[in-house]
Coordinates of C-alpha atoms in Angstrom, one line a residue:
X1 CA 98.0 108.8 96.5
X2 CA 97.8 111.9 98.6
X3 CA 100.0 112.3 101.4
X4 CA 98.3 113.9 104.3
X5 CA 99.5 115.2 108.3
X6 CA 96.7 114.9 111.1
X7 CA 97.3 116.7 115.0
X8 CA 95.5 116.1 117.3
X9 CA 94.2 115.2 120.9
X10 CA 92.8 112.3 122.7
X11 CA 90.9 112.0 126.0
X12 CA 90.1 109.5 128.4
X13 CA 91.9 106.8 130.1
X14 CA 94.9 107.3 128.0
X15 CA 97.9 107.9 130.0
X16 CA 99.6 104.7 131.8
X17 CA 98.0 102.4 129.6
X18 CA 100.8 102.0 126.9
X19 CA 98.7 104.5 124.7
X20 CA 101.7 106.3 123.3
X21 CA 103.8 102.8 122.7
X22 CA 100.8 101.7 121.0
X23 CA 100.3 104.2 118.7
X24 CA 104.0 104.0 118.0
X25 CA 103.5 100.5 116.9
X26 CA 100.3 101.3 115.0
X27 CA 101.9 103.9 113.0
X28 CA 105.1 102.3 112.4
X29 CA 103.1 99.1 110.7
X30 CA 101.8 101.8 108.4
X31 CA 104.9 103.5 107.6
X32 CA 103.4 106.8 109.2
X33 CA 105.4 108.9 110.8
X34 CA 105.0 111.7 113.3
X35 CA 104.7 112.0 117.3
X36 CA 102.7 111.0 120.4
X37 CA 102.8 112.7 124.0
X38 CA 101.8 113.0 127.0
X39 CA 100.4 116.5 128.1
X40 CA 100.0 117.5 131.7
X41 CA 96.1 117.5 131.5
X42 CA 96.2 113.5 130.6
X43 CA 95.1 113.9 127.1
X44 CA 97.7 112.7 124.4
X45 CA 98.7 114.7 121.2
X46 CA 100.0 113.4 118.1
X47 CA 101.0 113.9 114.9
X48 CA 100.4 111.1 112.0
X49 CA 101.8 112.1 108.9
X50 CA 102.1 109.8 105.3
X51 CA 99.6 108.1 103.0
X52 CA 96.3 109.1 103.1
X53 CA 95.2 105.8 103.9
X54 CA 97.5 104.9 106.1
X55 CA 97.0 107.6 108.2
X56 CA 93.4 107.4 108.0
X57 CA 94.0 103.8 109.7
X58 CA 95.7 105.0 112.6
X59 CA 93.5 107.8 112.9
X60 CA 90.7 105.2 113.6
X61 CA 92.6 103.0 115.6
X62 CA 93.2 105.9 118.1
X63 CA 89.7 106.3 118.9
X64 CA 90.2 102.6 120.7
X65 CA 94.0 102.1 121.5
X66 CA 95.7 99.6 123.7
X67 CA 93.2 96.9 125.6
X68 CA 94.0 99.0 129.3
X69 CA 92.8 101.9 127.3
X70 CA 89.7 104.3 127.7
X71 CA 89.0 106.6 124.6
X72 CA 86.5 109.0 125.5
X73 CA 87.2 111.9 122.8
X74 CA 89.4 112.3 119.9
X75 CA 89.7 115.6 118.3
X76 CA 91.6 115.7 114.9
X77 CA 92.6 117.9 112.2
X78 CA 94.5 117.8 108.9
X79 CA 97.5 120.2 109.1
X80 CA 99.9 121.3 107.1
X81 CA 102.5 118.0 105.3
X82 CA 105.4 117.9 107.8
X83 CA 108.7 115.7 106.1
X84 CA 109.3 114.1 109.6
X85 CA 111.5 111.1 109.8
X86 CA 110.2 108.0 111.8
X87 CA 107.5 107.9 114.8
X88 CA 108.5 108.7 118.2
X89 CA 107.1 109.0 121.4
X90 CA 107.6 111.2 124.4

């Protein structure tokens, strides 16, 4: 199995909604690792990095999130692997 890193932005109602905690949890099932954040513009970056699959499951869960959530746009792309230990948000 491949191991693959995606960054990336998402839009919409993203911000106060438990987003970033959700994501956390998301990846965390899927032993991904990486980041999510706030950005002053209200988008949210991340970084998902692990099993190909794994990370193609989050990918697709961020394009609907939490339930208080609004997705509008998600804009991903594979980067370089990154050996990053755990998930965290900020």
């Amino acid at each position: 199995m491949a191991r693959i890193c995606l960054h990336g932005f998402v839009s919409g109602r993203v911000q106060r909604v438990w987003y970033r905690g959700a994501t956390s949890k998301e990846a965390r099932a899927r032993n991904v690792t990486g980041w999510a954040h706030n950005l002053p513009d209200g988008r949210v970056e991340v970084l998902l990095c692990g099993e190909e699959d794994d990370v193609r499951a989050v990918e697709a869960w961020l394009h609907r999130g939490p339930p208080a959530a609004r997705v509008d746009h998600v804009e991903i792309e594979e980067v370089a692997w990154r050996d990053i230990v755990g998930f965290r948000t900020g």
